[in-house]
């Protein structure tokens, strides 16, 4: 027994000096390629030609102006909510409640779309935008308050709030907001034209909001005092306290903003794409957003690129569905495989292996 | 009274998948690994179990396939978080998205080969899944219905939870495992094989979750394949771990209570309480959230949360 313990293991893991940025990029690219190969092997096992499936995904997303517009339309809520979760994740606050925050924002914005649709169009759009942000922000503030007060586990709490928000929509749909003109079928009425977001280049203007948010968040996280505070709290809460930062205030403020950005995603989806409020207003986007944010290393510019690529995957896989009969779920599977490989590759960026010398050292 | 008995029976049936999910997650959390992939592992188990049952017509093979499917999902999680030290939250969440996507995808794929557009388990296997009938015992009034009228999964779940409870707190291995969850470095220094037991527990937890998934696909929809059949039960299980205080035996009544909440809407007479259906659907999640907050308020009073939960162990940094 003692001989076993004193023996050095055959392979040891050691922390390595930082790799040069080029090597890091190469490793990540390699992970991506491996993920695509792994997905291809899976497709092959099902008896299809991976190249023709991947080809269909790409061509499906770009085959016509309409297809490109549809791809962008998918990207809008994904991009915005990825930016939202990034704020919380930078602080190492595990907000997996984007789904609920999207819904909360959509609910509050829908109230104005349904009951104040006679207002001046631009006033209404402005109010709905604010309502979305406030709805999502407050929904994000609840777990943050409990976190700073009682150290409540935010991962599980935000998760439960997702379902609670979802059933609030169900409640509104079945009761107070039920469309009287739907002959008893439980649904919420379609918004009037006045409450719809305008189109720019044939796509709802949410894409402009999304791109503006990318720039704003890039600057906010990188060049402002508040952005700096977020990273310090994320790296080490004691350090932040030592630097006389008000950690509680930073957590509350950041989670409000994180929820608010997700809420905007909900408002944009409801008033720009769905033109009504349904329980599918978030439809899993809040979870995919976490994959996107993590893949993009929490960098807003990279998030824009990754969420566009993911939207290509989503749109393309709907074409794969219609031409091969394979389910659109393959987009989710591929996205997850990509993140699995990238998560694995992070290890090789930070650590290296040492093989035991012959005969064993010491 | 009759209605109340029916309600309790329904609560047990609705709580069983939660019992598996919770027990599986406890086993994993005991070695310090918060696996948010329960929903995903259950989905993989649901799909593997159903498909194996569909093609083999054997209940045992279906069970084994479900356990293996869940364990395979857990293996991905284990490799990434134990060996590659990736972030546990993100890895688990990705596993959930992967598992749900994969099982729905395979379901649709299998449906395309089905002659009548549905997938239904064959007769031979459904016979095994029916409620047991013990002559004499099952015929007893009330007791017979309450205790001896369930499908085999229910008994398997209870036995498993008790066995795990024994394993964790009464065997030397179990105590070693708990030590890993509290302080892996100290456990390592004491000669406990930290990495090995982390893998064993994570895989075991995945296998148990997988069986819970099989319950969702094989029992809940009476043997007909439906996409998204796990439908959030995995997430409730993750929360139930806290409710159960990291004790598998407590998970038995915890899952019973949450099962009761899930079926409450069918048994409360409308004439007494007229609450919208959405409120009933929300209840399990609302109460879980309240439990979370309340239990965090009383942090000082004996909580069993493994001290190293969520933190990866890097041996060279002891």
XYZ file of C-alpha atoms in Angstrom:
680
model
C 0.000 0.000 0.000
C 2.685 2.466 1.029
C 4.762 1.574 -2.010
C 1.796 2.372 -4.181
C 1.336 5.809 -2.681
C 4.956 6.864 -2.905
C 5.105 5.936 -6.580
C 4.605 8.868 -8.884
C 1.642 8.385 -11.233
C 2.404 7.591 -14.839
C 0.842 10.766 -16.175
C 0.531 13.924 -14.162
C -1.515 17.001 -14.914
C 0.261 20.302 -14.450
C -0.809 23.891 -14.849
C 1.055 25.349 -17.751
C 2.194 28.826 -18.627
C -0.270 30.704 -20.755
C -0.208 29.591 -24.346
C 0.277 32.239 -27.009
C -3.069 33.555 -28.323
C -2.497 31.958 -31.706
C -2.161 28.513 -30.192
C -5.306 29.096 -28.142
C -7.268 30.058 -31.230
C -5.909 27.020 -33.043
C -6.957 24.716 -30.201
C -10.479 26.154 -30.156
C -10.739 25.835 -33.924
C -9.591 22.236 -33.610
C -12.287 21.607 -31.004
C -14.887 23.038 -33.374
C -13.687 20.841 -36.221
C -13.713 17.770 -33.974
C -17.251 18.615 -32.879
C -18.397 18.864 -36.481
C -16.691 15.549 -37.238
C -18.370 13.943 -34.209
C -21.729 15.262 -35.396
C -20.925 13.865 -38.838
C -20.193 10.418 -37.438
C -23.540 10.532 -35.660
C -25.331 11.459 -38.891
C -23.438 8.682 -40.659
C -24.642 6.177 -38.061
C -28.207 7.136 -38.910
C -27.514 6.253 -42.528
C -27.281 9.717 -44.034
C -24.453 11.468 -45.807
C -23.042 14.051 -43.357
C -21.718 16.270 -46.132
C -25.102 16.567 -47.778
C -26.766 17.251 -44.391
C -24.239 19.930 -43.463
C -24.534 21.316 -46.986
C -28.301 21.519 -46.633
C -27.942 23.354 -43.330
C -25.710 25.988 -44.908
C -27.642 26.389 -48.130
C -30.934 26.240 -46.238
C -30.031 29.274 -44.179
C -28.853 31.358 -47.152
C -30.775 30.045 -50.157
C -32.979 33.116 -50.573
C -33.534 36.597 -49.170
C -36.439 35.191 -47.208
C -34.264 32.457 -45.733
C -31.653 34.991 -44.648
C -34.377 37.133 -43.109
C -35.702 34.107 -41.229
C -32.190 33.306 -39.988
C -31.774 36.847 -38.668
C -35.193 36.653 -37.067
C -34.076 33.570 -35.139
C -30.887 35.340 -34.141
C -32.527 38.421 -32.576
C -33.782 36.983 -29.256
C -30.820 34.604 -29.013
C -28.271 37.382 -29.401
C -30.004 39.740 -26.976
C -30.480 37.152 -24.244
C -26.911 35.865 -24.660
C -25.775 39.412 -23.923
C -28.075 39.408 -20.904
C -26.697 36.244 -19.325
C -23.160 37.430 -20.042
C -23.577 40.278 -17.548
C -24.445 37.821 -14.783
C -21.892 35.187 -15.822
C -19.050 37.740 -15.817
C -19.872 38.152 -12.142
C -19.976 34.329 -11.718
C -23.644 34.670 -10.819
C -25.203 31.594 -12.389
C -28.275 33.117 -13.907
C -29.932 30.279 -15.755
C -33.211 32.127 -15.532
C -32.943 33.942 -18.843
C -35.954 31.957 -20.000
C -38.084 33.391 -17.188
C -36.703 36.890 -17.589
C -37.545 36.814 -21.296
C -41.096 35.793 -20.442
C -41.444 38.398 -17.676
C -40.312 41.136 -20.062
C -42.684 39.902 -22.729
C -45.617 39.842 -20.284
C -45.140 43.421 -19.145
C -44.617 44.683 -22.704
C -47.677 42.749 -23.871
C -49.824 44.527 -21.314
C -49.202 47.808 -23.110
C -49.540 46.204 -26.536
C -52.946 44.800 -25.581
C -54.481 47.578 -23.514
C -52.834 50.804 -24.646
C -52.622 50.236 -28.372
C -54.281 53.556 -29.122
C -51.246 55.514 -27.992
C -48.968 57.197 -30.474
C -46.956 54.442 -32.143
C -43.473 55.582 -31.127
C -44.539 56.422 -27.578
C -46.032 52.942 -27.337
C -42.905 51.274 -28.708
C -40.776 53.226 -26.248
C -43.014 52.297 -23.332
C -43.087 48.636 -24.373
C -39.305 48.626 -24.596
C -39.013 50.021 -21.081
C -41.702 47.657 -19.820
C -39.802 44.694 -21.248
C -36.593 45.810 -19.588
C -38.264 46.490 -16.250
C -40.229 43.228 -16.285
C -37.144 41.156 -17.002
C -35.035 43.219 -14.628
C -37.378 42.776 -11.689
C -37.621 39.051 -12.387
C -33.821 38.914 -12.274
C -33.685 41.038 -9.147
C -35.653 38.529 -7.038
C -32.931 35.834 -6.953
C -30.247 38.505 -6.585
C -31.967 39.929 -3.503
C -32.166 36.483 -1.913
C -28.557 35.822 -2.866
C -27.179 38.897 -1.146
C -29.481 38.567 1.847
C -29.406 34.845 2.570
C -26.947 33.449 0.034
C -29.776 31.510 -1.640
C -28.534 29.229 -4.432
C -29.168 31.320 -7.539
C -28.835 28.477 -10.027
C -31.861 26.628 -8.723
C -33.846 29.712 -7.806
C -33.574 31.313 -11.234
C -34.520 27.970 -12.709
C -37.716 27.728 -10.665
C -38.576 31.297 -11.644
C -38.511 30.162 -15.289
C -41.392 27.796 -14.691
C -43.276 30.253 -12.521
C -43.122 32.875 -15.288
C -44.233 30.268 -17.816
C -47.343 29.429 -15.833
C -48.128 33.101 -15.351
C -48.495 33.248 -19.130
C -50.765 30.194 -19.000
C -52.842 31.885 -16.336
C -53.208 35.098 -18.339
C -54.039 33.101 -21.457
C -56.764 31.066 -19.761
C -58.220 33.928 -17.760
C -57.760 37.681 -17.688
C -56.129 38.105 -21.123
C -58.084 35.441 -22.987
C -59.030 36.576 -26.454
C -62.837 37.044 -26.427
C -62.895 36.626 -30.193
C -61.313 33.161 -30.184
C -64.542 31.187 -29.612
C -63.459 29.681 -26.330
C -60.036 28.565 -27.567
C -57.551 29.746 -24.941
C -55.189 32.207 -26.551
C -54.151 35.805 -26.195
C -55.316 38.178 -28.930
C -53.017 39.252 -31.743
C -51.594 42.716 -31.135
C -52.926 45.542 -33.276
C -50.745 46.901 -36.031
C -49.974 49.980 -33.962
C -48.278 47.854 -31.307
C -46.082 45.979 -33.787
C -42.398 46.718 -34.143
C -41.566 48.262 -37.504
C -39.618 46.400 -40.126
C -36.228 47.491 -41.370
C -34.930 45.794 -44.537
C -37.813 43.361 -44.310
C -36.917 42.160 -40.805
C -38.401 43.412 -37.559
C -36.257 46.165 -36.107
C -35.183 43.988 -33.177
C -31.989 43.255 -35.061
C -31.004 46.912 -34.806
C -31.735 46.883 -31.077
C -29.616 43.740 -30.779
C -26.644 45.248 -32.611
C -26.846 48.455 -30.566
C -26.858 46.338 -27.401
C -23.743 44.492 -28.593
C -21.847 47.775 -28.838
C -23.263 49.173 -25.608
C -22.394 46.058 -23.638
C -18.937 45.815 -25.174
C -18.204 49.346 -23.999
C -19.968 48.826 -20.665
C -18.041 45.699 -19.761
C -14.693 46.875 -21.042
C -14.431 50.588 -20.472
C -16.688 51.598 -17.591
C -16.151 51.498 -13.848
C -19.274 49.377 -13.374
C -18.063 46.871 -15.934
C -14.746 46.641 -14.129
C -16.526 46.103 -10.829
C -18.418 43.177 -12.326
C -15.200 41.407 -13.298
C -13.618 42.025 -9.912
C -16.624 40.576 -8.081
C -16.552 37.658 -10.525
C -12.877 36.961 -9.960
C -12.976 37.235 -6.208
C -15.574 38.666 -3.923
C -13.090 39.198 -1.035
C -10.835 41.229 -3.332
C -13.779 43.396 -4.252
C -14.581 43.937 -0.587
C -10.952 44.762 0.121
C -11.089 47.354 -2.639
C -14.046 48.900 -0.786
C -16.543 47.927 -3.440
C -20.143 47.507 -2.387
C -20.477 43.897 -3.485
C -24.197 43.690 -2.642
C -25.017 46.739 -4.668
C -22.967 45.466 -7.619
C -24.722 42.083 -7.562
C -28.168 43.673 -7.393
C -27.446 46.205 -10.126
C -25.860 43.670 -12.450
C -28.636 41.137 -12.052
C -31.234 43.812 -12.719
C -29.389 44.714 -15.915
C -28.923 41.057 -16.878
C -32.632 40.409 -16.460
C -33.484 43.685 -18.183
C -31.532 42.768 -21.315
C -33.239 39.360 -21.388
C -36.566 41.129 -20.876
C -35.856 43.249 -23.937
C -35.364 40.008 -25.859
C -38.836 38.945 -24.730
C -40.401 42.248 -25.710
C -38.772 42.136 -29.136
C -39.863 38.545 -29.736
C -43.471 39.184 -28.676
C -44.027 42.497 -30.432
C -41.760 41.968 -33.425
C -42.009 38.302 -34.359
C -44.941 36.585 -32.614
C -47.244 39.666 -32.559
C -48.919 38.066 -29.551
C -47.917 36.557 -26.229
C -47.616 32.779 -26.162
C -46.010 30.429 -23.669
C -43.384 29.750 -26.342
C -42.136 33.312 -26.338
C -38.833 32.120 -24.850
C -38.999 28.547 -26.173
C -35.580 27.425 -24.916
C -33.716 30.490 -26.180
C -32.769 31.336 -22.608
C -30.885 28.058 -22.319
C -29.229 28.210 -25.722
C -28.108 31.722 -24.784
C -25.972 30.246 -22.020
C -24.196 27.970 -24.507
C -23.641 30.927 -26.825
C -22.297 33.172 -24.071
C -19.926 30.510 -22.822
C -18.673 29.560 -26.283
C -18.004 33.221 -26.999
C -15.960 33.579 -23.800
C -18.434 36.227 -22.591
C -17.231 38.684 -25.234
C -20.136 40.651 -26.794
C -18.589 40.840 -30.261
C -17.902 37.106 -30.361
C -21.404 36.502 -29.003
C -22.827 38.275 -32.057
C -20.848 35.943 -34.331
C -21.661 32.749 -32.417
C -25.362 33.530 -32.155
C -25.478 34.173 -35.888
C -23.824 30.806 -36.549
C -26.241 29.089 -34.159
C -29.153 30.716 -35.970
C -27.809 29.384 -39.252
C -27.780 25.962 -37.618
C -31.382 26.377 -36.393
C -32.731 27.666 -39.691
C -30.716 25.151 -41.691
C -31.933 22.240 -39.610
C -35.541 23.215 -40.277
C -34.711 22.784 -43.965
C -33.075 19.454 -43.159
C -36.331 18.501 -41.495
C -38.405 19.248 -44.553
C -36.047 17.609 -47.037
C -34.742 14.614 -45.035
C -37.442 14.123 -42.425
C -34.903 14.524 -39.612
C -36.066 16.465 -36.579
C -34.917 20.063 -35.980
C -33.646 18.829 -32.624
C -30.391 18.016 -34.423
C -29.541 21.718 -34.084
C -29.656 21.404 -30.288
C -27.602 18.235 -30.391
C -24.937 19.805 -32.593
C -24.789 22.953 -30.475
C -24.315 20.882 -27.342
C -21.630 18.716 -28.977
C -19.742 21.848 -30.016
C -19.791 23.160 -26.463
C -18.736 19.773 -25.073
C -15.650 19.825 -27.259
C -14.836 23.442 -26.511
C -15.238 22.806 -22.763
C -12.876 19.877 -23.120
C -10.364 21.914 -25.101
C -10.194 24.607 -22.396
C -8.395 21.995 -20.318
C -5.620 21.673 -22.865
C -5.266 25.444 -22.934
C -4.769 25.694 -19.186
C -3.089 22.413 -18.354
C -0.485 20.094 -19.762
C 0.635 16.544 -19.102
C 3.899 15.299 -17.683
C 4.801 11.676 -18.254
C 6.754 9.961 -15.478
C 10.427 9.553 -16.191
C 11.758 6.018 -16.520
C 12.114 4.254 -13.209
C 10.036 6.847 -11.430
C 11.328 10.114 -10.011
C 12.299 10.530 -6.347
C -62.423 8.903 1.254
C -62.350 6.904 -1.911
C -61.246 9.995 -3.787
C -58.509 10.605 -1.227
C -57.114 7.084 -1.651
C -57.110 7.568 -5.411
C -55.316 10.868 -4.905
C -52.593 9.253 -2.778
C -52.094 6.481 -5.318
C -51.803 9.048 -8.092
C -49.338 11.050 -5.990
C -47.105 8.006 -5.563
C -47.198 7.348 -9.301
C -46.431 10.973 -10.142
C -43.658 11.131 -7.550
C -41.747 8.028 -8.646
C -39.739 9.597 -11.514
C -38.832 12.411 -9.113
C -37.588 9.845 -6.599
C -35.189 8.353 -9.149
C -33.995 11.752 -10.327
C -33.474 13.005 -6.788
C -31.710 9.870 -5.575
C -29.420 9.921 -8.619
C -28.540 13.560 -8.133
C -27.838 13.066 -4.418
C -25.326 10.323 -5.228
C -23.548 12.697 -7.595
C -23.688 15.722 -5.299
C -22.238 13.661 -2.454
C -18.895 13.627 -4.268
C -19.135 17.373 -4.810
C -20.485 17.371 -8.355
C -23.588 19.428 -8.953
C -24.892 17.842 -12.130
C -27.509 20.044 -13.741
C -27.822 17.430 -16.467
C -30.476 15.392 -14.627
C -33.143 16.398 -17.124
C -30.798 15.395 -19.950
C -29.753 12.086 -18.427
C -33.385 11.262 -17.741
C -34.226 12.089 -21.351
C -31.446 9.838 -22.644
C -32.591 7.092 -20.286
C -36.181 7.600 -21.410
C -35.203 7.207 -25.041
C -32.758 4.325 -24.538
C -35.182 2.432 -22.314
C -38.128 2.936 -24.598
C -36.296 2.018 -27.792
C -34.676 -1.041 -26.208
C -38.065 -2.127 -24.900
C -39.728 -1.443 -28.220
C -37.317 -3.586 -30.200
C -36.520 -6.326 -27.646
C -39.892 -6.606 -25.904
C -38.041 -7.272 -22.665
C -38.605 -5.224 -19.550
C -35.207 -6.124 -18.114
C -33.332 -5.112 -21.257
C -35.254 -1.836 -21.293
C -34.240 -1.137 -17.705
C -30.601 -1.943 -18.368
C -30.584 0.201 -21.510
C -32.111 3.108 -19.616
C -29.517 2.838 -16.858
C -26.694 2.599 -19.396
C -28.071 5.564 -21.330
C -28.188 7.698 -18.208
C -24.714 6.559 -17.189
C -23.362 7.393 -20.637
C -24.665 10.936 -20.305
C -23.081 11.106 -16.867
C -19.812 9.841 -18.320
C -19.612 12.846 -20.638
C -20.240 15.068 -17.643
C -17.692 13.162 -15.563
C -14.923 13.321 -18.131
C -15.455 17.042 -18.608
C -15.771 18.037 -14.957
C -13.607 15.476 -13.115
C -10.762 14.984 -15.557
C -10.933 18.163 -17.627
C -12.112 20.330 -14.721
C -14.670 22.207 -16.811
C -17.295 24.395 -15.162
C -19.932 22.141 -13.601
C -22.894 24.449 -14.155
C -22.233 24.941 -17.828
C -21.370 21.291 -18.462
C -24.511 20.047 -16.737
C -26.711 22.498 -18.537
C -25.203 21.502 -21.869
C -25.822 17.871 -21.001
C -29.481 18.720 -20.453
C -29.813 20.437 -23.812
C -27.908 17.582 -25.449
C -29.989 14.876 -23.800
C -33.368 16.406 -24.561
C -32.337 17.150 -28.147
C -30.874 13.702 -28.713
C -33.850 11.803 -27.348
C -36.384 13.885 -29.286
C -34.264 13.513 -32.382
C -34.002 9.737 -32.090
C -37.718 9.572 -31.305
C -38.607 11.364 -34.535
C -36.108 9.195 -36.408
C -37.645 5.990 -35.046
C -41.130 7.281 -35.817
C -40.195 7.554 -39.481
C -39.865 3.744 -39.590
C -43.144 3.118 -37.831
C -45.893 1.894 -40.146
C -48.764 3.653 -38.362
C -47.057 6.867 -37.287
C -46.857 6.054 -33.589
C -44.493 4.122 -31.370
C -46.205 1.892 -28.842
C -44.486 -0.623 -26.610
C -45.388 -4.235 -27.481
C -47.761 -6.298 -25.328
C -45.099 -8.513 -23.752
C -43.334 -5.628 -22.091
C -46.431 -3.733 -21.004
C -47.540 -6.846 -19.146
C -44.458 -6.460 -16.947
C -45.161 -2.811 -16.370
C -48.669 -3.321 -15.090
C -49.442 -2.916 -11.436
C -48.402 -5.901 -9.406
C -50.992 -8.147 -7.884
C -50.148 -10.174 -4.812
C -53.052 -12.463 -4.003
C -54.377 -11.602 -0.577
C -52.275 -8.504 0.075
C -53.401 -6.504 -2.950
C -57.040 -7.355 -2.211
C -56.969 -5.851 1.268
C -59.202 -2.831 1.555
C -57.369 0.518 1.442
C -53.975 -0.950 2.446
C -53.944 -3.169 -0.600
C -54.578 -0.246 -2.872
C -52.180 2.077 -1.079
C -49.239 -0.291 -0.745
C -49.569 -3.226 -3.121
C -51.021 -1.855 -6.310
C -48.166 -0.185 -8.159
C -45.967 -0.961 -11.119
C -42.498 -2.443 -10.409
C -40.729 0.920 -10.831
C -42.312 2.258 -7.654
C -40.947 -0.531 -5.478
C -37.591 -0.411 -7.241
C -37.379 3.301 -6.468
C -38.145 2.915 -2.776
C -35.755 -0.017 -2.363
C -33.062 1.906 -4.215
C -33.488 4.991 -2.050
C -33.220 2.945 1.134
C -30.225 1.046 -0.217
C -28.481 4.291 -1.146
C -29.201 5.690 2.266
C -27.560 2.626 3.785
C -24.642 2.843 1.352
C -23.946 6.491 2.101
C -24.257 6.543 5.860
C -23.664 2.972 7.029
C -20.856 1.586 4.873
C -17.204 2.525 4.958
C -17.205 3.232 1.245
C -20.175 5.536 1.655
C -18.502 7.473 4.423
C -15.377 7.779 2.302
C -17.547 9.072 -0.523
C -19.071 11.658 1.780
C -15.584 12.709 2.838
C -14.765 13.389 -0.814
C -17.737 15.704 -1.068
C -16.736 17.551 2.074
C -13.038 17.926 1.439
C -11.473 16.070 -1.484
C -7.925 17.072 -0.588
C -8.226 15.657 2.927
C -9.882 12.523 1.557
C -7.053 12.145 -0.935
C -4.467 12.526 1.809
C -6.279 9.852 3.799
C -5.720 7.460 0.906
C -9.217 7.538 -0.592
C -9.220 7.196 -4.365
C -10.894 10.532 -5.040
C -11.036 10.442 -8.835
C -12.185 6.824 -8.960
C -15.038 7.330 -6.505
C -16.077 10.560 -8.131
C -16.483 8.691 -11.409
C -18.261 5.753 -9.794
C -20.771 7.970 -8.025
C -21.399 10.248 -10.973
C -22.008 7.230 -13.228
C -24.200 5.523 -10.643
C -26.212 8.717 -10.268
C -26.613 8.934 -14.029
C -27.799 5.342 -14.234
C -30.439 5.959 -11.559
C -31.617 9.100 -13.347
C -31.793 7.078 -16.557
C -34.189 4.579 -14.955
C -36.313 7.517 -13.809
C -36.380 8.648 -17.418
C -37.579 5.220 -18.528
C -40.504 5.645 -16.148
C -41.431 8.855 -17.965
C -41.394 7.285 -21.416
C -42.782 3.860 -20.556
C -45.316 4.388 -17.770
C -46.569 7.980 -17.784
C -47.868 7.920 -21.346
C -48.917 4.265 -21.101
C -46.269 3.015 -23.468
C -46.636 5.533 -26.295
C -43.586 7.585 -27.301
C -44.025 11.332 -26.902
C -41.362 13.987 -27.448
C -40.212 15.882 -24.346
C -41.633 13.144 -22.149
C -39.492 14.111 -19.156
C -40.907 17.625 -19.303
C -39.130 19.371 -16.425
C -39.231 16.499 -13.918
C -35.432 16.405 -13.944
C -35.262 20.016 -12.898
C -37.716 19.476 -10.070
C -35.513 16.565 -8.966
C -32.480 18.834 -8.778
C -34.441 21.118 -6.494
C -35.831 18.211 -4.479
C -32.289 17.297 -3.443
C -32.275 20.425 -1.304
C -35.754 19.672 0.000
C -34.545 16.197 0.988
C -31.489 17.602 2.722
C -29.110 15.404 0.654
C -30.588 12.239 2.197
C -31.911 9.563 -0.186
C -34.391 8.278 2.403
C -35.920 11.733 2.747
C -36.291 11.827 -1.016
C -39.019 9.202 -0.661
C -41.446 11.473 1.121
C -40.136 14.544 -0.699
C -41.043 13.043 -4.048
C -44.386 11.894 -2.661
C -45.235 15.467 -1.650
C -44.189 16.848 -5.017
C -46.031 14.075 -6.805
C -49.117 15.052 -4.819
C -48.687 18.673 -5.878
C -48.499 17.625 -9.507
C -51.766 15.692 -9.464
C -53.619 17.942 -7.028
C -55.525 19.704 -9.802
C -57.400 16.529 -10.742
C -58.589 15.812 -7.220
C -59.626 19.104 -5.690
C -63.352 19.465 -6.309
C -64.086 22.607 -8.318
C -67.068 23.379 -6.094
C -64.809 23.870 -3.062
C -61.771 25.601 -4.447
C -61.946 27.193 -7.856
C -58.371 28.069 -8.719
C -57.077 28.370 -12.297
C -55.265 25.267 -13.573
C -52.116 27.323 -14.132
C -51.833 27.917 -10.398
C -51.792 24.171 -9.731
C -49.176 23.656 -12.419
C -47.081 26.377 -10.858
C -47.314 25.041 -7.296
C -44.433 22.514 -7.320
C -42.059 25.136 -8.683
C -43.344 27.866 -6.388
C -42.992 25.669 -3.334
C -39.522 24.533 -4.386
C -38.514 28.177 -4.713
C -39.927 28.916 -1.263
C -38.125 25.907 0.203
C -34.888 27.151 -1.349
C -35.265 30.604 0.134
C -36.446 29.441 3.544
C -33.723 26.819 3.856
C -31.103 29.413 2.939
C -32.424 31.676 5.699
C -31.657 29.005 8.289
C -28.251 28.141 6.991
C -26.759 27.732 10.452
C -29.071 24.925 11.501
C -27.519 21.616 10.413
C -27.461 21.626 6.649
C -25.996 18.695 4.865
C -24.829 20.412 1.728
C -21.482 18.836 0.737
C -18.883 21.502 1.404
C -17.059 21.128 -1.901
C -20.225 21.062 -4.028
C -19.622 22.706 -7.385
C -15.863 22.959 -6.964
C -13.594 20.831 -9.094
C -10.664 19.073 -7.503
C -7.209 19.748 -8.877
C -4.829 17.368 -7.201
C -1.675 19.398 -7.660
C -3.194 22.334 -5.825
C -3.699 20.651 -2.468
